[in-house]
GROMACS .gro file of C-alpha atoms in nm:
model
  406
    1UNK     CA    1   0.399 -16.654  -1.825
    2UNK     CA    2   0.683 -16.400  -1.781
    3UNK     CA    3   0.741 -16.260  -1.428
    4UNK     CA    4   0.802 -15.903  -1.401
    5UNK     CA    5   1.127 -15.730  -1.302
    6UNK     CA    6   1.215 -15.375  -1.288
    7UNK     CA    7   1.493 -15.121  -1.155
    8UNK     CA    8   1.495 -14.946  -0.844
    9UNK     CA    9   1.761 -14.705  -0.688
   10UNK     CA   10   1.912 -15.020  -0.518
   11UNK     CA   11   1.913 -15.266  -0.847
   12UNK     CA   12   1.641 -15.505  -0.975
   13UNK     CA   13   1.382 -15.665  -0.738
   14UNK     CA   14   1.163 -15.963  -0.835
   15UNK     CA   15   0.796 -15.883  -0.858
   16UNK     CA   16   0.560 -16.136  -0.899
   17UNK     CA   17   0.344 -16.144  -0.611
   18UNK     CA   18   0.282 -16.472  -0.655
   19UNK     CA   19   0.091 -16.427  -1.030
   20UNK     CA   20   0.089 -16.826  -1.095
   21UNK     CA   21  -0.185 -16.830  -0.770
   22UNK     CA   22  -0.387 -16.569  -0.922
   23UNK     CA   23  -0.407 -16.788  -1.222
   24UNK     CA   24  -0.453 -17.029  -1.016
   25UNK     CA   25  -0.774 -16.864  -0.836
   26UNK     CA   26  -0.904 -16.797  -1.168
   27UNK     CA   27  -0.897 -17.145  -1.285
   28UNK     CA   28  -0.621 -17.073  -1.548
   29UNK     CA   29  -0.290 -17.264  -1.482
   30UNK     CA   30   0.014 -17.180  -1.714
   31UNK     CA   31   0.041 -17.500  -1.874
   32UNK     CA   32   0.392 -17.523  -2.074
   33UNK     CA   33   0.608 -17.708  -1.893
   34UNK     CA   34   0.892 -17.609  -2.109
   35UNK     CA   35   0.874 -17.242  -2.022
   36UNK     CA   36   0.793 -17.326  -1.679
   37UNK     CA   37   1.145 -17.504  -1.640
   38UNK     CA   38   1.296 -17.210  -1.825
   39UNK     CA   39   1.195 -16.948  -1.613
   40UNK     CA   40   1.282 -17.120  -1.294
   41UNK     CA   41   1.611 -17.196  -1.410
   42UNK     CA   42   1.653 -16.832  -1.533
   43UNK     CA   43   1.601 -16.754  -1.161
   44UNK     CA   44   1.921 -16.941  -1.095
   45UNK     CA   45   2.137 -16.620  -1.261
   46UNK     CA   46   2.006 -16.438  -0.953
   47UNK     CA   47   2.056 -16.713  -0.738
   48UNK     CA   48   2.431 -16.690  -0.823
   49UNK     CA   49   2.438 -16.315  -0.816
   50UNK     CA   50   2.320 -16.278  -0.411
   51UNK     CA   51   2.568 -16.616  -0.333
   52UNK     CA   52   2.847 -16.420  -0.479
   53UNK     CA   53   2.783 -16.090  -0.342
   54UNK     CA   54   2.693 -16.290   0.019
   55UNK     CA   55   3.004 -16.512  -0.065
   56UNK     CA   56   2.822 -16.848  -0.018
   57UNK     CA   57   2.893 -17.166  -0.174
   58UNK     CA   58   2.697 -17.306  -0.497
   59UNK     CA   59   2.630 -17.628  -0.294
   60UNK     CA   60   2.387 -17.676   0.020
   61UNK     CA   61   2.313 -18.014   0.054
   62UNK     CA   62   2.081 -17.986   0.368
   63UNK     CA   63   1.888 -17.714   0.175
   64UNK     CA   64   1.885 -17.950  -0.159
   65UNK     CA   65   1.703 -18.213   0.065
   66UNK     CA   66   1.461 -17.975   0.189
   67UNK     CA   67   1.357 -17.810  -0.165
   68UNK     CA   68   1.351 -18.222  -0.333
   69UNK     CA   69   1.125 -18.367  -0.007
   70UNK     CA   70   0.900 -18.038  -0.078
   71UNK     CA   71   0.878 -18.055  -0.415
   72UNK     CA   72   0.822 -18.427  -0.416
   73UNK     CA   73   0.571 -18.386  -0.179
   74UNK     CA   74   0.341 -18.088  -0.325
   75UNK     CA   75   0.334 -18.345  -0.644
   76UNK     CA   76   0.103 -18.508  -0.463
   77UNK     CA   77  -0.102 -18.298  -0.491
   78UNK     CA   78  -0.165 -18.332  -0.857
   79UNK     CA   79  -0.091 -18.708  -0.806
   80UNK     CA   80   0.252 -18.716  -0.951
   81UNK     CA   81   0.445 -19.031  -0.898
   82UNK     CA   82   0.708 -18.989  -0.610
   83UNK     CA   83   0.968 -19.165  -0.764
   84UNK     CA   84   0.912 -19.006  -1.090
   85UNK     CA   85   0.870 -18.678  -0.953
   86UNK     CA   86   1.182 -18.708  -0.733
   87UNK     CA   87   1.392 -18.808  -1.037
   88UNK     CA   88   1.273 -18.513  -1.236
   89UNK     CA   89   1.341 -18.227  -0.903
   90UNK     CA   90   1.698 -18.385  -0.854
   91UNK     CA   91   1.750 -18.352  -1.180
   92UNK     CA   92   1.627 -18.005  -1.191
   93UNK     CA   93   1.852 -17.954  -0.874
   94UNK     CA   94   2.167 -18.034  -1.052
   95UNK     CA   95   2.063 -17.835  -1.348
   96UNK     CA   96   2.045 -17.514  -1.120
   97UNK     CA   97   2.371 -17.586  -0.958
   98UNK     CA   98   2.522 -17.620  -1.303
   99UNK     CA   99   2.423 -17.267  -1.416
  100UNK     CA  100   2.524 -17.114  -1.106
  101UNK     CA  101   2.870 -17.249  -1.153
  102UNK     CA  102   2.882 -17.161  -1.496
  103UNK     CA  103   2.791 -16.790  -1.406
  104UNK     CA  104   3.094 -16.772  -1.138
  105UNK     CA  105   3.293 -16.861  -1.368
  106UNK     CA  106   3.207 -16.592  -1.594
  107UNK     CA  107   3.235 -16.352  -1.367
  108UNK     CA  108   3.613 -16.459  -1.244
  109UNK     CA  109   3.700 -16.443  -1.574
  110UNK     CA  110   3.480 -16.099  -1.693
  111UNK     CA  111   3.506 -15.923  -1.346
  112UNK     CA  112   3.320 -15.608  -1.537
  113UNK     CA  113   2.985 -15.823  -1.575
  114UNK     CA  114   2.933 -15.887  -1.199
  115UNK     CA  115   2.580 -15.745  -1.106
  116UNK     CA  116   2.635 -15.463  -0.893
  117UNK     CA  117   2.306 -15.536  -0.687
  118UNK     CA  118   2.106 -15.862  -0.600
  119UNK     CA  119   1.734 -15.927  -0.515
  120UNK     CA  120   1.708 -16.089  -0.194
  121UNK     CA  121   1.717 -16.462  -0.169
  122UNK     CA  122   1.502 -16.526   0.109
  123UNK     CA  123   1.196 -16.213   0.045
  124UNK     CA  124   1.208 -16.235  -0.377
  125UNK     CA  125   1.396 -16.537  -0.509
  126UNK     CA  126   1.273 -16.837  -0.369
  127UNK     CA  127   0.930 -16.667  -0.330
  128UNK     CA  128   0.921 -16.636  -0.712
  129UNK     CA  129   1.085 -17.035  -0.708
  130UNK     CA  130   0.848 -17.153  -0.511
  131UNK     CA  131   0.514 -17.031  -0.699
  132UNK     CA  132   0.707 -17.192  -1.025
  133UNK     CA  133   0.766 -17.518  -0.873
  134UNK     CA  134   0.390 -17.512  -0.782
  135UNK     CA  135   0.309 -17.462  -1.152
  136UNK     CA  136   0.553 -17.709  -1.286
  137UNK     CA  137   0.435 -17.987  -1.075
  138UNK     CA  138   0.099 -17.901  -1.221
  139UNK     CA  139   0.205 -17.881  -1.560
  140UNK     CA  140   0.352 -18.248  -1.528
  141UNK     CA  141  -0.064 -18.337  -1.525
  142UNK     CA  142  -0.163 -18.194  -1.885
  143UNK     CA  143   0.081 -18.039  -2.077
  144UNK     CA  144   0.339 -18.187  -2.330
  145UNK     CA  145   0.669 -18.286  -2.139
  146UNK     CA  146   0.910 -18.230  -2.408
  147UNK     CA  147   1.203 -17.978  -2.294
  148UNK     CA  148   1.435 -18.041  -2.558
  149UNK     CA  149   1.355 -17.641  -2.659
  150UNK     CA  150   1.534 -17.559  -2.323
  151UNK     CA  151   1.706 -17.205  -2.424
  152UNK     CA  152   1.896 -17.113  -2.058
  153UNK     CA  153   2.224 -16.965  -2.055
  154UNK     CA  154   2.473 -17.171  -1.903
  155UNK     CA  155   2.282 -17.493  -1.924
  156UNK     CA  156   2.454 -17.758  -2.142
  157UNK     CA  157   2.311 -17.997  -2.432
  158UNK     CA  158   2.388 -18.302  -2.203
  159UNK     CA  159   2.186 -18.157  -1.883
  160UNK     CA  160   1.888 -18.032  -2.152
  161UNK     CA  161   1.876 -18.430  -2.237
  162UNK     CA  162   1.882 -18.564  -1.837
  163UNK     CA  163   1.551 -18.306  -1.788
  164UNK     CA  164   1.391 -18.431  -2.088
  165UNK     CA  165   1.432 -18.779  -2.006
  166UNK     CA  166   1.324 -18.724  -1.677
  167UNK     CA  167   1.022 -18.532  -1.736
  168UNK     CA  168   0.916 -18.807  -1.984
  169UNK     CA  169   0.958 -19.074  -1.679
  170UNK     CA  170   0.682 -18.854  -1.464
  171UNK     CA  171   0.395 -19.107  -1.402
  172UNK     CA  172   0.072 -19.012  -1.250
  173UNK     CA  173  -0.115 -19.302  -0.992
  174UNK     CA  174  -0.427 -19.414  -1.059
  175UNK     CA  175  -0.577 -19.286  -0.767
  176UNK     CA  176  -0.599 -19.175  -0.453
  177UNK     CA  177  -0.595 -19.502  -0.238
  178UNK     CA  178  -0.258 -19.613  -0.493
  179UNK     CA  179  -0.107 -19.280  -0.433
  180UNK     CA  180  -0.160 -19.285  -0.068
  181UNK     CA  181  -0.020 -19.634  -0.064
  182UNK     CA  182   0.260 -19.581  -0.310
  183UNK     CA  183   0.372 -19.253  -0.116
  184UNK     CA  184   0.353 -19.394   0.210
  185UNK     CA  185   0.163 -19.082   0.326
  186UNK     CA  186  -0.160 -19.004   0.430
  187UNK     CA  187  -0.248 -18.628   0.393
  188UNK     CA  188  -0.500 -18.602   0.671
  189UNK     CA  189  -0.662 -18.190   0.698
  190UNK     CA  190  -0.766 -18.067   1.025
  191UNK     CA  191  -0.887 -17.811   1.190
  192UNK     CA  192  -0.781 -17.839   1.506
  193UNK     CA  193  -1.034 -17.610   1.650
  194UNK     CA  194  -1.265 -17.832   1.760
  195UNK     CA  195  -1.350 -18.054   2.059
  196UNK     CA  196  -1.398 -18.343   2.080
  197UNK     CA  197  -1.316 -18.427   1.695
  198UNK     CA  198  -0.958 -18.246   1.648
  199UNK     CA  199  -0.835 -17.944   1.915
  200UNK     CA  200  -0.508 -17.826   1.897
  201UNK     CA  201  -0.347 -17.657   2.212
  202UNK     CA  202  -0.039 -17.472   2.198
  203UNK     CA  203   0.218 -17.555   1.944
  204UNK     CA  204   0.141 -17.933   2.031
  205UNK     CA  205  -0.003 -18.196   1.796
  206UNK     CA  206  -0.435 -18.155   1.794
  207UNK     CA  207  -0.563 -18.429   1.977
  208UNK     CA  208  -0.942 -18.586   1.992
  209UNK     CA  209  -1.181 -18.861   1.853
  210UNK     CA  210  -1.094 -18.803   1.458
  211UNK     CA  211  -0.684 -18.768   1.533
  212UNK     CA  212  -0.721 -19.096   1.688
  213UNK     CA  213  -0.926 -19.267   1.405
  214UNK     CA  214  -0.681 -19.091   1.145
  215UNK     CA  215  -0.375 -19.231   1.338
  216UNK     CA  216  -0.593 -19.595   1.307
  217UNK     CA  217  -0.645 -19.546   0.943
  218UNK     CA  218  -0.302 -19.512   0.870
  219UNK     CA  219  -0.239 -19.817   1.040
  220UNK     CA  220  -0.455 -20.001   0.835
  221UNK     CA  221  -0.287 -19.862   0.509
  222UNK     CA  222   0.039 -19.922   0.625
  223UNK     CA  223   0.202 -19.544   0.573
  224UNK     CA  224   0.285 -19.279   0.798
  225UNK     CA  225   0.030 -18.975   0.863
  226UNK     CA  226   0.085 -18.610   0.713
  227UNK     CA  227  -0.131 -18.377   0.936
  228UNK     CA  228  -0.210 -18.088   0.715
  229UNK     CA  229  -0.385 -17.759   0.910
  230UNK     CA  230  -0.676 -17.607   0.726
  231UNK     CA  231  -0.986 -17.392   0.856
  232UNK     CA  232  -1.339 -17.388   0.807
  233UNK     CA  233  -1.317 -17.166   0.545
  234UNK     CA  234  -1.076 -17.312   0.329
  235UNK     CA  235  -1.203 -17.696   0.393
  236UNK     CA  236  -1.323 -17.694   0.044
  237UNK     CA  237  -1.064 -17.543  -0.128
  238UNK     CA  238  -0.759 -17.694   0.036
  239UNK     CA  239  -0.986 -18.046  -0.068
  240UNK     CA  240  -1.003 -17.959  -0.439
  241UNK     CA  241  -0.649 -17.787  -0.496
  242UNK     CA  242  -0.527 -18.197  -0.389
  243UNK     CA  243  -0.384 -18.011  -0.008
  244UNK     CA  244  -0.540 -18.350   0.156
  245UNK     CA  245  -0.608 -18.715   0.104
  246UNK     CA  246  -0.931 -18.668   0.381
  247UNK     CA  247  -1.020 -18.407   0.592
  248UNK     CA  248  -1.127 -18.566   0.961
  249UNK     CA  249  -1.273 -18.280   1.214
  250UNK     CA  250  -1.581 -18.330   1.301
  251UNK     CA  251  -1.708 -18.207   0.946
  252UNK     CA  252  -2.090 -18.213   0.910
  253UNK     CA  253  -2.238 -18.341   0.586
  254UNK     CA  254  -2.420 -18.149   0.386
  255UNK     CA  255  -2.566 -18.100   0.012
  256UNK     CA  256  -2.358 -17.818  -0.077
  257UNK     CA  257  -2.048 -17.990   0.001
  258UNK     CA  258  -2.228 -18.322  -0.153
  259UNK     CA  259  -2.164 -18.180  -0.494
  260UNK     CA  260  -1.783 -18.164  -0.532
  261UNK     CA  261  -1.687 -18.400  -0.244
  262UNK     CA  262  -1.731 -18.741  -0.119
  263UNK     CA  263  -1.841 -18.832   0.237
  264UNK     CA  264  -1.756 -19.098   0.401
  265UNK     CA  265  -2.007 -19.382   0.584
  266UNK     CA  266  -2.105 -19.110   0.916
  267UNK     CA  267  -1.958 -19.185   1.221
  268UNK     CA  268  -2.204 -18.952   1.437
  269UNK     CA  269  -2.537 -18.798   1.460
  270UNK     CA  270  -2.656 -18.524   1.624
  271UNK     CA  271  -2.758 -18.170   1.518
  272UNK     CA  272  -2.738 -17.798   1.613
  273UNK     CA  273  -2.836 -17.634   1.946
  274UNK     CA  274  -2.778 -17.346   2.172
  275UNK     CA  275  -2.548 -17.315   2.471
  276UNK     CA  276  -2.514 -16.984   2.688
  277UNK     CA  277  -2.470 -16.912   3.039
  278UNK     CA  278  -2.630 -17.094   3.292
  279UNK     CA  279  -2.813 -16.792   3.448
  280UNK     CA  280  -2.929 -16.735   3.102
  281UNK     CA  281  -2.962 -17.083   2.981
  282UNK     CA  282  -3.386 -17.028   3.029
  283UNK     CA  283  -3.396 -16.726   2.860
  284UNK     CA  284  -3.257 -16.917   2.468
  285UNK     CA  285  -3.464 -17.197   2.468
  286UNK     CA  286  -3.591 -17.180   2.126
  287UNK     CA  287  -3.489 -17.020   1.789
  288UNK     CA  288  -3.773 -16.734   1.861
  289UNK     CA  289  -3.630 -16.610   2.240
  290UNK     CA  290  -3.240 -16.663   2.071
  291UNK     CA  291  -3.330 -16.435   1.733
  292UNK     CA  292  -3.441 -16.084   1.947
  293UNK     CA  293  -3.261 -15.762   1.875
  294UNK     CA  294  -3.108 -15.752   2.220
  295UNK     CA  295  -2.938 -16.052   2.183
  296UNK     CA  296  -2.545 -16.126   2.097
  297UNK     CA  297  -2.519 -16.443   1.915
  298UNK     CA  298  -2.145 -16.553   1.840
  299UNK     CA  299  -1.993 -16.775   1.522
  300UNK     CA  300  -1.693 -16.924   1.432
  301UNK     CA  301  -1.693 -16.823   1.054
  302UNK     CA  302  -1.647 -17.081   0.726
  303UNK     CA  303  -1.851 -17.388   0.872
  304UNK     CA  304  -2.184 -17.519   0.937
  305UNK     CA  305  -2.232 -17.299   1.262
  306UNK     CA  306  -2.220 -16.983   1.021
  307UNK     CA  307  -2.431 -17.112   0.752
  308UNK     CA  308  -2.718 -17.235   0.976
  309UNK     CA  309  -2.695 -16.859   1.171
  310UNK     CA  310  -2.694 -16.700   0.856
  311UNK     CA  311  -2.932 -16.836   0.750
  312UNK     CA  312  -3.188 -16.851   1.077
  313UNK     CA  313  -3.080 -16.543   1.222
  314UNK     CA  314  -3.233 -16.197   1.126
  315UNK     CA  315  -3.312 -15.989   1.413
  316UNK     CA  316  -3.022 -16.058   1.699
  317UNK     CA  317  -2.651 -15.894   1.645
  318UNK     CA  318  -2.407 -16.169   1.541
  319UNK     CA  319  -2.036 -16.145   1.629
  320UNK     CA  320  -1.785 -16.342   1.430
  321UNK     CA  321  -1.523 -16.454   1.643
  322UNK     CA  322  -1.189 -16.619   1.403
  323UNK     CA  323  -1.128 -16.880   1.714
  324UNK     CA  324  -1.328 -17.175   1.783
  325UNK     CA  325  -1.067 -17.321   2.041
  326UNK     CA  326  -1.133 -16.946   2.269
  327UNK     CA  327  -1.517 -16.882   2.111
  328UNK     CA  328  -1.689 -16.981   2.429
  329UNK     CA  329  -1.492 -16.712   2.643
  330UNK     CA  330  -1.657 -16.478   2.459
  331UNK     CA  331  -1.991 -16.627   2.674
  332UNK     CA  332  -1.840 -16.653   2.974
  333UNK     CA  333  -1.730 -16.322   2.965
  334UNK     CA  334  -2.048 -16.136   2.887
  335UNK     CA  335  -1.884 -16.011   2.491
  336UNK     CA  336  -2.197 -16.248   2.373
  337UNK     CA  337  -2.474 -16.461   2.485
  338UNK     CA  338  -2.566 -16.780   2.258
  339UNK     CA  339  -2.362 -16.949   2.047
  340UNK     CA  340  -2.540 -17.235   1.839
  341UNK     CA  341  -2.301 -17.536   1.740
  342UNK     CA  342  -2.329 -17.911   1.748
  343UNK     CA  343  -2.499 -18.113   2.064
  344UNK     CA  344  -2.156 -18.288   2.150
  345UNK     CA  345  -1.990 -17.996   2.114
  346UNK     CA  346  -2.238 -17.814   2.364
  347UNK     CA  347  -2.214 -18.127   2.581
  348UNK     CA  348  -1.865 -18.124   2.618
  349UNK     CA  349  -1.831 -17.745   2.685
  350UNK     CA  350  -2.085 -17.723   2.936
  351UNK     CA  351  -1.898 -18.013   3.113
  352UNK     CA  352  -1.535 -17.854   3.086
  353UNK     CA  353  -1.702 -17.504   3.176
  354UNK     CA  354  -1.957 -17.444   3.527
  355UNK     CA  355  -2.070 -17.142   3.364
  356UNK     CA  356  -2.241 -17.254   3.040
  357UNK     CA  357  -2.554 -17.449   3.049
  358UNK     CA  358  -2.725 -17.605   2.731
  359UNK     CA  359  -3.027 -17.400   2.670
  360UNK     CA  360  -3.255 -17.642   2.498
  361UNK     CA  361  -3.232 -17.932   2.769
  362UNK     CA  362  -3.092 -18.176   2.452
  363UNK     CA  363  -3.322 -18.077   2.202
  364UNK     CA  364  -3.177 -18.012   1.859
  365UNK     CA  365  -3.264 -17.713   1.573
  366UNK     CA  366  -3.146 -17.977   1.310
  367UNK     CA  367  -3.060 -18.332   1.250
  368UNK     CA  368  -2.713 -18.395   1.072
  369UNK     CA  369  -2.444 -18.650   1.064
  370UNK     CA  370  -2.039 -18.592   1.085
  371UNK     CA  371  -1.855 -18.798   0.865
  372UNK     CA  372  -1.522 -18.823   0.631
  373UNK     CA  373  -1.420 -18.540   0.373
  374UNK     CA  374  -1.277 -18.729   0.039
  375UNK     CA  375  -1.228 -18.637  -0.307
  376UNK     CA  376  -1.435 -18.766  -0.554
  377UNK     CA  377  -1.292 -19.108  -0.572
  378UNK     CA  378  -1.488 -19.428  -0.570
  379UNK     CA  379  -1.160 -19.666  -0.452
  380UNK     CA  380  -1.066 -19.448  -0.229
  381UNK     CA  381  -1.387 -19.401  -0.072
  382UNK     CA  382  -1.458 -19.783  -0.102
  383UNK     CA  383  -1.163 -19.839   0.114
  384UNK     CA  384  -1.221 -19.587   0.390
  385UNK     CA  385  -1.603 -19.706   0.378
  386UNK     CA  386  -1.474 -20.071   0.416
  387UNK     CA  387  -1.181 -19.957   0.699
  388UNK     CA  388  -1.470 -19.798   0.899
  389UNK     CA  389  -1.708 -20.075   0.895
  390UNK     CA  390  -1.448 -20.271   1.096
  391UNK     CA  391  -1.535 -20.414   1.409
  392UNK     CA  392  -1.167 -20.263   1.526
  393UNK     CA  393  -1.314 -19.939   1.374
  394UNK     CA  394  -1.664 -19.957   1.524
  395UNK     CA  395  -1.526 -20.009   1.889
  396UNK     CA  396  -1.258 -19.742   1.846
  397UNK     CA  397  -1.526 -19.499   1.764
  398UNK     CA  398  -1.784 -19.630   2.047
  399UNK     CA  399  -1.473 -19.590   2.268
  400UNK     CA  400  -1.372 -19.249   2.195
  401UNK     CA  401  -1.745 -19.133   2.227
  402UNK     CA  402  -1.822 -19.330   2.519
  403UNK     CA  403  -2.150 -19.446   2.366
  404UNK     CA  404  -2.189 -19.692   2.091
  405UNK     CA  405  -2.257 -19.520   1.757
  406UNK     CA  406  -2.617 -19.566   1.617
   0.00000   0.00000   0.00000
């Protein structure tokens, strides 16, 4: 996979725009982790070129911990090793460093080659670094590992052999449960959008039912917690690209997600209804009197709440609002007039809000069950399965709901 360059009136600019996660999206990773390495550390000729022209040192220690931790940590997501994988990137590290130096010193001696012009650092470079180091940790799962065919200018024999040996020490774990223990980390995705199970106000660390059973899992494990945002929409797919270890907010189980997922044990039952505004709350009280062409039903998009409109809703208009923390404004302040989400959500909205009433008096459209997201691994599952039938577990969750879990 060769990246692109060409001239413009101000010199060469990188442009990629990011082609290793199109081939990603398409299901197609480069897989050669030998031209993978090459072409990140042919990056490091441009690296050199903006640190001379910017005149900054070769060296940044603070930044080299930043870029290993990062790199270490995204090769979890394809289950690489950590101490493999951080022996390999500090390796790599001192490789780039080493062909920076070697092009300063061909350009105090050969002042005639400098470049004239640099692509930017911050806006092309690392950009175009970071998308590579993405591949090359995914490379590490498949591909042949040999780089003695290395062919970088200004890399020596001796650093060619310290990558190879390296890349040959890269390990993958077992699974999930050993990598989360191994690591010390446990990736937990939320949304953060939704109360009770995980809201997030502010710039402040999400708070609710599942943040306090993730924070208890961890415990149990013995590692420290990695909160990892994702939305409704990209649940799935943050799940299957590895973004996650289990995704805890509130997530409803159903057969679609069934098919490339696990699912926990559930932890609560309940079902869909309608909530509006209390002076309105008798005119919604069944699907029929909701689904009439004068009505404004609102969704938060990517979840169950869409699906189940889409798919029950024909005649009213139906607003998509991006928001589920500031959805039920949209109620109170007349842009809408039913939403249809889960009972405790309805339950605890019409408590925090005087305005909105539950328009079906309790009664539900559906039956469904929240429970854990997992990949499809039976330890791992196992485990969380095991950690949840806990009486610790049990009373945390009866707690946090205030009623004891059927």
């Amino acid at each position: 996979m060769k990246l692109a360059r060409k001239q413009d009136a101000k010199g060469y600019l990188v442009v990629f725009i990011f082609f290793s996660a199109f081939l990603y999206s398409n299901g197609s990773w480069a897989d050669n982790l030998s031209d993978l390495v090459s072409q990140r550390l042919n990056y490091m000729k441009d690296v050199a070129a903006y640190k001379w022209h910017n005149k900054l040192p070769i060296e940044n220690l603070a930044r080299e911990t930043v870029v290993l931790e990062s790199a270490v940590t995204q090769g979890l997501r394809f289950g690489l090793m950590t101490t493999g994988s951080k022996s390999f990137f500090a390796v790599q590290i001192a490789a780039a460093k080493e062909i920076q130096w070697y092009w300063f010193g061909q350009w105090r001696q050969h002042p005639n080659r400098i470049p004239e012009s640099t692509a930017d650092l911050n806006t092309s470079i690392r950009p175009a670094l970071i998308a590579l180091g993405e591949n090359i940790s995914q490379a590490f799962v498949n591909s042949d590992r040999s780089l003695t065919e290395l062919r970088v200018e200004g890399l020596s024999p001796p650093m060619i052999i310290a990558l190879n040996d390296a890349a040959q020490a890269v390990a993958l774990y077992p699974d999930q449960l050993t990598q989360i223990q191994g690591s010390g980390l446990l990736r937990v995705g939320t949304t953060g959008d939704y109360a009770p199970f995980s809201l997030r106000e502010g710039t402040g660390r999400a708070q609710g039912v599942d943040i306090d059973l993730a924070e208890n899992l961890a415990q149990s494990l013995g590692v420290n917690i990695v909160w990892v945002a994702t939305s409704w929409p990209r649940l799935m797919k943050d799940l299957h690209e590895g973004r996650y270890d289990i995704g805890m907010s509130g997530i409803s189980v159903n057969s679609q997600r069934r098919k490339t997922a696990f699912f926990s044990l559930p932890y609560h039952q309940g079902g869909k209804t309608a909530i509006s505004r209390c002076d309105d709350s008798g005119k919604f009280n069944s699907l029929a009197r909701i689904d009439q062409a004068s009505t404004i039903v609102v969704v938060n998009p990517g979840g169950t709440n869409q699906k189940f409109v889409d798919s029950n809703i024909h005649s009213a208009k139906v607003r998509v609002h991006p928001d589920n923390r500031s959805i039920f404004k949209e109620l109170l302040e007349h842009r809408a007039d039913v939403m249809i989400t889960d009972l405790i959500e309805v339950q605890l909205q019409v408590a925090k809000n005087p305005g909105l009433c539950a328009a079906m008096s309790g009664k539900t459209l559906t039956k469904t069950e929240k429970a854990f997201l997992l990949p499809q691994d039976n330890i791992w599952k196992d485990y969380v399965d095991g950690w949840m039938n806990t009486q610790e577990t049990q009373d945390l969750i009866a707690e946090r709901f205030g009623v004891h879990v059927p």
